[in-house]
Amino acid sequence: GQQVMQIPQYQHVQEGEDFTTYCNSSTTLSNIQWYKQRPGGHPVFLIQLVKSGEVKKQKRLTFQFGEAKKNSSLHITATQTTDVGTYFCAGGDTGTASKLTFGTGTRLQVTL
Amino acid sequence: GAVVSQHPSWVICKSGTSVKIECRSLDFQATTMFWYRQFPKQSLMLMATSNEGSKATYEQGVEKDKFLINHASLTLSTLTVTSAHPEDSSFYICSARDFVQGAPPQFFGPGTRLTVL
């Protein structure tokens, strides 16, 4: 079945440093979504990318969808302590676009 | 934005008992809801897709007789964990789709933490 892997599993940065998490799917996706989950909380939707090669920005966050629609990345510029949490990508199935396969997640820790 | 609620937020039960978890879309109608399970420090695993008025579609490896799903209305889906065992202890999260244009693909509920003793 479809597998979605993320690297790194965990990253610890100092506030102000940049952070990137990479997402790779074993199959072509119809779309890629990104979620943030704070400790003890539930996933909160960040963004959806649909087009091949698409790049979207949200303030300090930059999201990319690969040309082959099998990989994606999330880059955070100048991290802040409020960025702490686990970032999941989730791939939308080409057959049933509603169904999501979540990536393995990257846990980000930010210290002063 | 759209809100999805879950009840209860946490539950502790004895082994062998059944537990029902409710998922409600509060301000929109959801023909499709999803049930996920998340073990500590792991990702979300889709258990089943719940469709209003029809049988749920279960993912491979998920026992449909153990995890009973009912989606009787456009705003309510329930997950019943039957004859719960300690290995069923997990964080159960539902999500729902609002098909309004421009809305996020899925809204997640706050989750239900189940502990089976």
PDB file of C-alpha atoms in Angstrom:
ATOM      1  CA  GLY A   1       0.000   0.000   0.000  1.00  0.00           C
ATOM      2  CA  GLN A   2       0.893   3.651  -0.141  1.00  0.00           C
ATOM      3  CA  GLN A   3       3.626   4.771   2.232  1.00  0.00           C
ATOM      4  CA  VAL A   4       4.569   8.312   3.116  1.00  0.00           C
ATOM      5  CA  MET A   5       7.888   8.863   4.864  1.00  0.00           C
ATOM      6  CA  GLN A   6       9.238  12.010   6.448  1.00  0.00           C
ATOM      7  CA  ILE A   7      12.746  12.993   7.422  1.00  0.00           C
ATOM      8  CA  PRO A   8      14.070  13.855   9.845  1.00  0.00           C
ATOM      9  CA  GLN A   9      12.078  12.138  12.591  1.00  0.00           C
ATOM     10  CA  TYR A  10      13.161  14.772  15.074  1.00  0.00           C
ATOM     11  CA  GLN A  11      14.996  18.066  14.958  1.00  0.00           C
ATOM     12  CA  HIS A  12      16.083  20.350  17.728  1.00  0.00           C
ATOM     13  CA  VAL A  13      16.969  23.914  16.740  1.00  0.00           C
ATOM     14  CA  GLN A  14      17.698  27.154  18.486  1.00  0.00           C
ATOM     15  CA  GLU A  15      15.243  29.947  18.053  1.00  0.00           C
ATOM     16  CA  GLY A  16      16.048  31.894  14.920  1.00  0.00           C
ATOM     17  CA  GLU A  17      17.459  28.938  13.008  1.00  0.00           C
ATOM     18  CA  ASP A  18      15.738  27.556   9.935  1.00  0.00           C
ATOM     19  CA  PHE A  19      14.034  24.170   9.754  1.00  0.00           C
ATOM     20  CA  THR A  20      13.040  21.879   6.893  1.00  0.00           C
ATOM     21  CA  THR A  21      11.112  18.628   6.825  1.00  0.00           C
ATOM     22  CA  TYR A  22      10.914  16.423   3.746  1.00  0.00           C
ATOM     23  CA  CYS A  23       8.063  14.179   2.742  1.00  0.00           C
ATOM     24  CA  ASN A  24       8.274  11.310   0.234  1.00  0.00           C
ATOM     25  CA  SER A  25       5.466   9.136  -1.061  1.00  0.00           C
ATOM     26  CA  SER A  26       5.840   5.704  -2.612  1.00  0.00           C
ATOM     27  CA  THR A  27       3.108   6.592  -5.112  1.00  0.00           C
ATOM     28  CA  THR A  28       1.968   9.643  -7.064  1.00  0.00           C
ATOM     29  CA  LEU A  29      -0.392  11.842  -5.090  1.00  0.00           C
ATOM     30  CA  SER A  30      -3.411  13.868  -6.120  1.00  0.00           C
ATOM     31  CA  ASN A  31      -2.525  16.454  -3.495  1.00  0.00           C
ATOM     32  CA  ILE A  32      -0.373  16.935  -0.426  1.00  0.00           C
ATOM     33  CA  GLN A  33      -1.536  18.487   2.805  1.00  0.00           C
ATOM     34  CA  TRP A  34       0.434  19.638   5.800  1.00  0.00           C
ATOM     35  CA  TYR A  35      -0.708  19.542   9.401  1.00  0.00           C
ATOM     36  CA  LYS A  36       0.768  20.668  12.707  1.00  0.00           C
ATOM     37  CA  GLN A  37       0.076  18.810  15.914  1.00  0.00           C
ATOM     38  CA  ARG A  38       1.031  20.291  19.252  1.00  0.00           C
ATOM     39  CA  PRO A  39       1.791  17.878  22.124  1.00  0.00           C
ATOM     40  CA  GLY A  40      -1.488  16.493  23.432  1.00  0.00           C
ATOM     41  CA  GLY A  41      -3.451  18.151  20.652  1.00  0.00           C
ATOM     42  CA  HIS A  42      -5.010  17.228  17.370  1.00  0.00           C
ATOM     43  CA  PRO A  43      -3.750  17.913  13.846  1.00  0.00           C
ATOM     44  CA  VAL A  44      -4.404  21.413  12.587  1.00  0.00           C
ATOM     45  CA  PHE A  45      -4.565  21.977   8.862  1.00  0.00           C
ATOM     46  CA  LEU A  46      -1.851  24.247   7.456  1.00  0.00           C
ATOM     47  CA  ILE A  47      -2.089  24.049   3.695  1.00  0.00           C
ATOM     48  CA  GLN A  48      -2.937  21.968   0.641  1.00  0.00           C
ATOM     49  CA  LEU A  49      -0.857  21.752  -2.548  1.00  0.00           C
ATOM     50  CA  VAL A  50      -2.386  20.357  -5.701  1.00  0.00           C
ATOM     51  CA  LYS A  51      -0.297  21.317  -8.709  1.00  0.00           C
ATOM     52  CA  SER A  52       2.991  19.795  -9.773  1.00  0.00           C
ATOM     53  CA  GLY A  53       5.862  22.066  -8.714  1.00  0.00           C
ATOM     54  CA  GLU A  54       3.580  24.288  -6.654  1.00  0.00           C
ATOM     55  CA  VAL A  55       5.103  26.586  -4.034  1.00  0.00           C
ATOM     56  CA  LYS A  56       3.059  28.346  -1.379  1.00  0.00           C
ATOM     57  CA  LYS A  57       4.082  30.635   1.440  1.00  0.00           C
ATOM     58  CA  GLN A  58       2.461  31.436   4.744  1.00  0.00           C
ATOM     59  CA  LYS A  59       4.489  34.067   6.550  1.00  0.00           C
ATOM     60  CA  ARG A  60       7.655  32.202   7.636  1.00  0.00           C
ATOM     61  CA  LEU A  61       6.487  28.846   6.218  1.00  0.00           C
ATOM     62  CA  THR A  62       7.222  27.763   2.642  1.00  0.00           C
ATOM     63  CA  PHE A  63       5.645  24.646   1.179  1.00  0.00           C
ATOM     64  CA  GLN A  64       6.699  22.898  -2.025  1.00  0.00           C
ATOM     65  CA  PHE A  65       5.154  20.080  -4.039  1.00  0.00           C
ATOM     66  CA  GLY A  66       7.519  18.144  -6.258  1.00  0.00           C
ATOM     67  CA  GLU A  67       7.279  17.986 -10.030  1.00  0.00           C
ATOM     68  CA  ALA A  68       6.443  14.294  -9.945  1.00  0.00           C
ATOM     69  CA  LYS A  69       3.849  14.853  -7.191  1.00  0.00           C
ATOM     70  CA  LYS A  70       5.583  12.295  -5.000  1.00  0.00           C
ATOM     71  CA  ASN A  71       7.462  14.542  -2.625  1.00  0.00           C
ATOM     72  CA  SER A  72       7.028  17.747  -0.704  1.00  0.00           C
ATOM     73  CA  SER A  73       8.831  19.929   1.777  1.00  0.00           C
ATOM     74  CA  LEU A  74       8.036  22.418   4.506  1.00  0.00           C
ATOM     75  CA  HIS A  75      10.586  25.065   5.364  1.00  0.00           C
ATOM     76  CA  ILE A  76      10.332  27.361   8.351  1.00  0.00           C
ATOM     77  CA  THR A  77      12.485  30.475   8.362  1.00  0.00           C
ATOM     78  CA  ALA A  78      13.740  31.854  11.658  1.00  0.00           C
ATOM     79  CA  THR A  79      11.968  29.429  13.942  1.00  0.00           C
ATOM     80  CA  GLN A  80      10.185  30.589  17.067  1.00  0.00           C
ATOM     81  CA  THR A  81       9.254  28.668  20.204  1.00  0.00           C
ATOM     82  CA  THR A  82       5.641  28.723  19.022  1.00  0.00           C
ATOM     83  CA  ASP A  83       6.679  26.506  16.098  1.00  0.00           C
ATOM     84  CA  VAL A  84       7.195  23.566  18.471  1.00  0.00           C
ATOM     85  CA  GLY A  85       5.166  20.510  17.519  1.00  0.00           C
ATOM     86  CA  THR A  86       5.022  17.625  15.105  1.00  0.00           C
ATOM     87  CA  TYR A  87       4.581  18.392  11.435  1.00  0.00           C
ATOM     88  CA  PHE A  88       2.812  15.820   9.306  1.00  0.00           C
ATOM     89  CA  CYS A  89       2.421  15.698   5.601  1.00  0.00           C
ATOM     90  CA  ALA A  90      -0.581  13.765   4.318  1.00  0.00           C
ATOM     91  CA  GLY A  91      -0.987  12.506   0.814  1.00  0.00           C
ATOM     92  CA  GLY A  92      -4.311  12.516  -0.969  1.00  0.00           C
ATOM     93  CA  ASP A  93      -4.980   9.330  -2.895  1.00  0.00           C
ATOM     94  CA  THR A  94      -5.343   9.674  -6.670  1.00  0.00           C
ATOM     95  CA  GLY A  95      -8.262   7.290  -6.650  1.00  0.00           C
ATOM     96  CA  THR A  96     -10.161   8.622  -3.670  1.00  0.00           C
ATOM     97  CA  ALA A  97      -8.929  12.140  -3.192  1.00  0.00           C
ATOM     98  CA  SER A  98     -10.568  12.472   0.198  1.00  0.00           C
ATOM     99  CA  LYS A  99      -8.567   9.666   1.756  1.00  0.00           C
ATOM    100  CA  LEU A 100      -5.336  10.727   3.398  1.00  0.00           C
ATOM    101  CA  THR A 101      -2.202   8.773   4.164  1.00  0.00           C
ATOM    102  CA  PHE A 102      -0.264  10.550   6.870  1.00  0.00           C
ATOM    103  CA  GLY A 103       3.486  10.755   6.832  1.00  0.00           C
ATOM    104  CA  THR A 104       5.596   9.548   9.704  1.00  0.00           C
ATOM    105  CA  GLY A 105       5.943  13.084  11.064  1.00  0.00           C
ATOM    106  CA  THR A 106       8.807  15.327  12.091  1.00  0.00           C
ATOM    107  CA  ARG A 107       8.929  16.526  15.659  1.00  0.00           C
ATOM    108  CA  LEU A 108      10.399  19.996  16.019  1.00  0.00           C
ATOM    109  CA  GLN A 109      11.829  21.286  19.257  1.00  0.00           C
ATOM    110  CA  VAL A 110      12.858  24.937  19.495  1.00  0.00           C
ATOM    111  CA  THR A 111      14.838  26.315  22.391  1.00  0.00           C
ATOM    112  CA  LEU A 112      15.929  29.835  23.250  1.00  0.00           C
TER     113      LEU A 112
ATOM    114  CA  GLY B   1     -14.229  27.892  10.452  1.00  0.00           C
ATOM    115  CA  ALA B   2     -15.946  24.541  10.695  1.00  0.00           C
ATOM    116  CA  VAL B   3     -15.837  22.762  14.038  1.00  0.00           C
ATOM    117  CA  VAL B   4     -15.714  19.069  14.778  1.00  0.00           C
ATOM    118  CA  SER B   5     -16.303  17.863  18.314  1.00  0.00           C
ATOM    119  CA  GLN B   6     -15.632  14.535  19.939  1.00  0.00           C
ATOM    120  CA  HIS B   7     -17.065  13.035  23.075  1.00  0.00           C
ATOM    121  CA  PRO B   8     -15.729  11.938  25.442  1.00  0.00           C
ATOM    122  CA  SER B   9     -12.324  13.612  25.399  1.00  0.00           C
ATOM    123  CA  TRP B  10     -10.921  10.810  27.511  1.00  0.00           C
ATOM    124  CA  VAL B  11     -12.189   7.521  28.867  1.00  0.00           C
ATOM    125  CA  ILE B  12     -10.837   4.798  31.107  1.00  0.00           C
ATOM    126  CA  CYS B  13     -12.519   1.409  30.994  1.00  0.00           C
ATOM    127  CA  LYS B  14     -11.999  -2.147  32.132  1.00  0.00           C
ATOM    128  CA  SER B  15     -10.851  -4.839  29.776  1.00  0.00           C
ATOM    129  CA  GLY B  16     -13.775  -6.540  28.051  1.00  0.00           C
ATOM    130  CA  THR B  17     -16.127  -3.579  28.097  1.00  0.00           C
ATOM    131  CA  SER B  18     -17.289  -1.574  25.086  1.00  0.00           C
ATOM    132  CA  VAL B  19     -16.703   2.122  24.590  1.00  0.00           C
ATOM    133  CA  LYS B  20     -18.572   4.474  22.263  1.00  0.00           C
ATOM    134  CA  ILE B  21     -16.950   7.611  20.883  1.00  0.00           C
ATOM    135  CA  GLU B  22     -19.003  10.313  19.174  1.00  0.00           C
ATOM    136  CA  CYS B  23     -17.837  12.629  16.423  1.00  0.00           C
ATOM    137  CA  ARG B  24     -20.003  15.602  15.483  1.00  0.00           C
ATOM    138  CA  SER B  25     -19.714  18.276  12.848  1.00  0.00           C
ATOM    139  CA  LEU B  26     -21.151  21.306  14.623  1.00  0.00           C
ATOM    140  CA  ASP B  27     -21.798  23.819  11.876  1.00  0.00           C
ATOM    141  CA  PHE B  28     -21.709  21.877   8.642  1.00  0.00           C
ATOM    142  CA  GLN B  29     -23.000  18.658   7.192  1.00  0.00           C
ATOM    143  CA  ALA B  30     -20.492  15.905   6.685  1.00  0.00           C
ATOM    144  CA  THR B  31     -21.410  13.091   4.357  1.00  0.00           C
ATOM    145  CA  THR B  32     -17.964  11.632   4.949  1.00  0.00           C
ATOM    146  CA  MET B  33     -16.101  11.294   8.200  1.00  0.00           C
ATOM    147  CA  PHE B  34     -12.848   9.531   8.918  1.00  0.00           C
ATOM    148  CA  TRP B  35     -11.605   7.684  11.985  1.00  0.00           C
ATOM    149  CA  TYR B  36      -7.928   7.581  12.846  1.00  0.00           C
ATOM    150  CA  ARG B  37      -5.906   5.991  15.601  1.00  0.00           C
ATOM    151  CA  GLN B  38      -2.656   7.402  16.912  1.00  0.00           C
ATOM    152  CA  PHE B  39      -0.308   5.602  19.281  1.00  0.00           C
ATOM    153  CA  PRO B  40       2.147   7.671  21.357  1.00  0.00           C
ATOM    154  CA  LYS B  41       4.800   9.408  19.274  1.00  0.00           C
ATOM    155  CA  GLN B  42       3.480   7.810  16.104  1.00  0.00           C
ATOM    156  CA  SER B  43       1.592   9.022  13.099  1.00  0.00           C
ATOM    157  CA  LEU B  44      -2.134   8.924  12.448  1.00  0.00           C
ATOM    158  CA  MET B  45      -3.361   5.694  10.946  1.00  0.00           C
ATOM    159  CA  LEU B  46      -6.630   5.741   9.046  1.00  0.00           C
ATOM    160  CA  MET B  47      -8.958   3.097  10.424  1.00  0.00           C
ATOM    161  CA  ALA B  48     -12.070   3.611   8.349  1.00  0.00           C
ATOM    162  CA  THR B  49     -14.086   5.971   6.218  1.00  0.00           C
ATOM    163  CA  SER B  50     -17.577   6.582   7.497  1.00  0.00           C
ATOM    164  CA  ASN B  51     -20.273   7.404   4.948  1.00  0.00           C
ATOM    165  CA  GLU B  52     -23.659   8.735   5.973  1.00  0.00           C
ATOM    166  CA  GLY B  53     -26.379   6.195   5.357  1.00  0.00           C
ATOM    167  CA  SER B  54     -24.100   3.380   4.268  1.00  0.00           C
ATOM    168  CA  LYS B  55     -21.559   0.949   5.633  1.00  0.00           C
ATOM    169  CA  ALA B  56     -18.140   2.164   6.617  1.00  0.00           C
ATOM    170  CA  THR B  57     -15.107   1.279   4.559  1.00  0.00           C
ATOM    171  CA  TYR B  58     -12.383  -0.226   6.716  1.00  0.00           C
ATOM    172  CA  GLU B  59      -8.675  -0.127   6.041  1.00  0.00           C
ATOM    173  CA  GLN B  60      -6.735  -3.335   5.686  1.00  0.00           C
ATOM    174  CA  GLY B  61      -6.009  -4.913   9.047  1.00  0.00           C
ATOM    175  CA  VAL B  62      -8.783  -3.113  10.935  1.00  0.00           C
ATOM    176  CA  GLU B  63     -11.381  -5.484  12.361  1.00  0.00           C
ATOM    177  CA  LYS B  64     -14.828  -4.213  11.448  1.00  0.00           C
ATOM    178  CA  ASP B  65     -16.498  -6.352  14.108  1.00  0.00           C
ATOM    179  CA  LYS B  66     -14.303  -4.867  16.790  1.00  0.00           C
ATOM    180  CA  PHE B  67     -14.509  -1.250  15.684  1.00  0.00           C
ATOM    181  CA  LEU B  68     -18.146  -0.620  14.878  1.00  0.00           C
ATOM    182  CA  ILE B  69     -18.870   2.573  12.981  1.00  0.00           C
ATOM    183  CA  ASN B  70     -22.285   4.130  12.552  1.00  0.00           C
ATOM    184  CA  HIS B  71     -22.935   7.302  10.552  1.00  0.00           C
ATOM    185  CA  ALA B  72     -26.639   7.745  11.046  1.00  0.00           C
ATOM    186  CA  SER B  73     -26.898  11.443  10.279  1.00  0.00           C
ATOM    187  CA  LEU B  74     -25.034  14.139   8.392  1.00  0.00           C
ATOM    188  CA  THR B  75     -23.561  15.499  11.595  1.00  0.00           C
ATOM    189  CA  LEU B  76     -22.817  12.427  13.692  1.00  0.00           C
ATOM    190  CA  SER B  77     -20.590   9.394  13.381  1.00  0.00           C
ATOM    191  CA  THR B  78     -19.882   6.992  16.224  1.00  0.00           C
ATOM    192  CA  LEU B  79     -17.049   4.542  16.786  1.00  0.00           C
ATOM    193  CA  THR B  80     -17.651   1.720  19.235  1.00  0.00           C
ATOM    194  CA  VAL B  81     -14.657  -0.242  20.448  1.00  0.00           C
ATOM    195  CA  THR B  82     -16.134  -3.589  21.421  1.00  0.00           C
ATOM    196  CA  SER B  83     -14.600  -5.863  24.050  1.00  0.00           C
ATOM    197  CA  ALA B  84     -11.752  -3.446  24.570  1.00  0.00           C
ATOM    198  CA  HIS B  85      -8.329  -4.726  25.578  1.00  0.00           C
ATOM    199  CA  PRO B  86      -5.243  -2.871  26.816  1.00  0.00           C
ATOM    200  CA  GLU B  87      -3.722  -2.950  23.310  1.00  0.00           C
ATOM    201  CA  ASP B  88      -6.689  -0.844  22.127  1.00  0.00           C
ATOM    202  CA  SER B  89      -5.508   2.005  24.347  1.00  0.00           C
ATOM    203  CA  SER B  90      -4.796   4.853  21.982  1.00  0.00           C
ATOM    204  CA  PHE B  91      -5.755   8.338  20.832  1.00  0.00           C
ATOM    205  CA  TYR B  92      -8.759   8.132  18.519  1.00  0.00           C
ATOM    206  CA  ILE B  93      -9.340  11.114  16.239  1.00  0.00           C
ATOM    207  CA  CYS B  94     -12.137  11.749  13.791  1.00  0.00           C
ATOM    208  CA  SER B  95     -12.234  14.174  10.922  1.00  0.00           C
ATOM    209  CA  ALA B  96     -14.936  15.444   8.642  1.00  0.00           C
ATOM    210  CA  ARG B  97     -15.120  17.033   5.233  1.00  0.00           C
ATOM    211  CA  ASP B  98     -16.970  20.241   4.525  1.00  0.00           C
ATOM    212  CA  PHE B  99     -17.472  20.455   0.786  1.00  0.00           C
ATOM    213  CA  VAL B 100     -17.726  24.253   0.752  1.00  0.00           C
ATOM    214  CA  GLN B 101     -15.324  25.611  -1.831  1.00  0.00           C
ATOM    215  CA  GLY B 102     -12.132  26.859  -0.305  1.00  0.00           C
ATOM    216  CA  ALA B 103     -12.587  25.006   2.971  1.00  0.00           C
ATOM    217  CA  PRO B 104      -9.723  22.847   4.245  1.00  0.00           C
ATOM    218  CA  PRO B 105      -9.975  19.266   3.084  1.00  0.00           C
ATOM    219  CA  GLN B 106     -10.537  17.822   6.526  1.00  0.00           C
ATOM    220  CA  PHE B 107     -11.383  19.254   9.919  1.00  0.00           C
ATOM    221  CA  PHE B 108     -10.143  17.218  12.833  1.00  0.00           C
ATOM    222  CA  GLY B 109     -11.850  16.687  16.136  1.00  0.00           C
ATOM    223  CA  PRO B 110      -9.939  17.167  19.394  1.00  0.00           C
ATOM    224  CA  GLY B 111      -9.504  13.418  19.843  1.00  0.00           C
ATOM    225  CA  THR B 112     -10.496  10.858  22.471  1.00  0.00           C
ATOM    226  CA  ARG B 113      -7.859   9.280  24.653  1.00  0.00           C
ATOM    227  CA  LEU B 114      -8.855   5.711  25.499  1.00  0.00           C
ATOM    228  CA  THR B 115      -7.152   3.796  28.295  1.00  0.00           C
ATOM    229  CA  VAL B 116      -8.134   0.184  28.803  1.00  0.00           C
ATOM    230  CA  LEU B 117      -7.091  -1.305  32.135  1.00  0.00           C
TER     231      LEU B 117
END
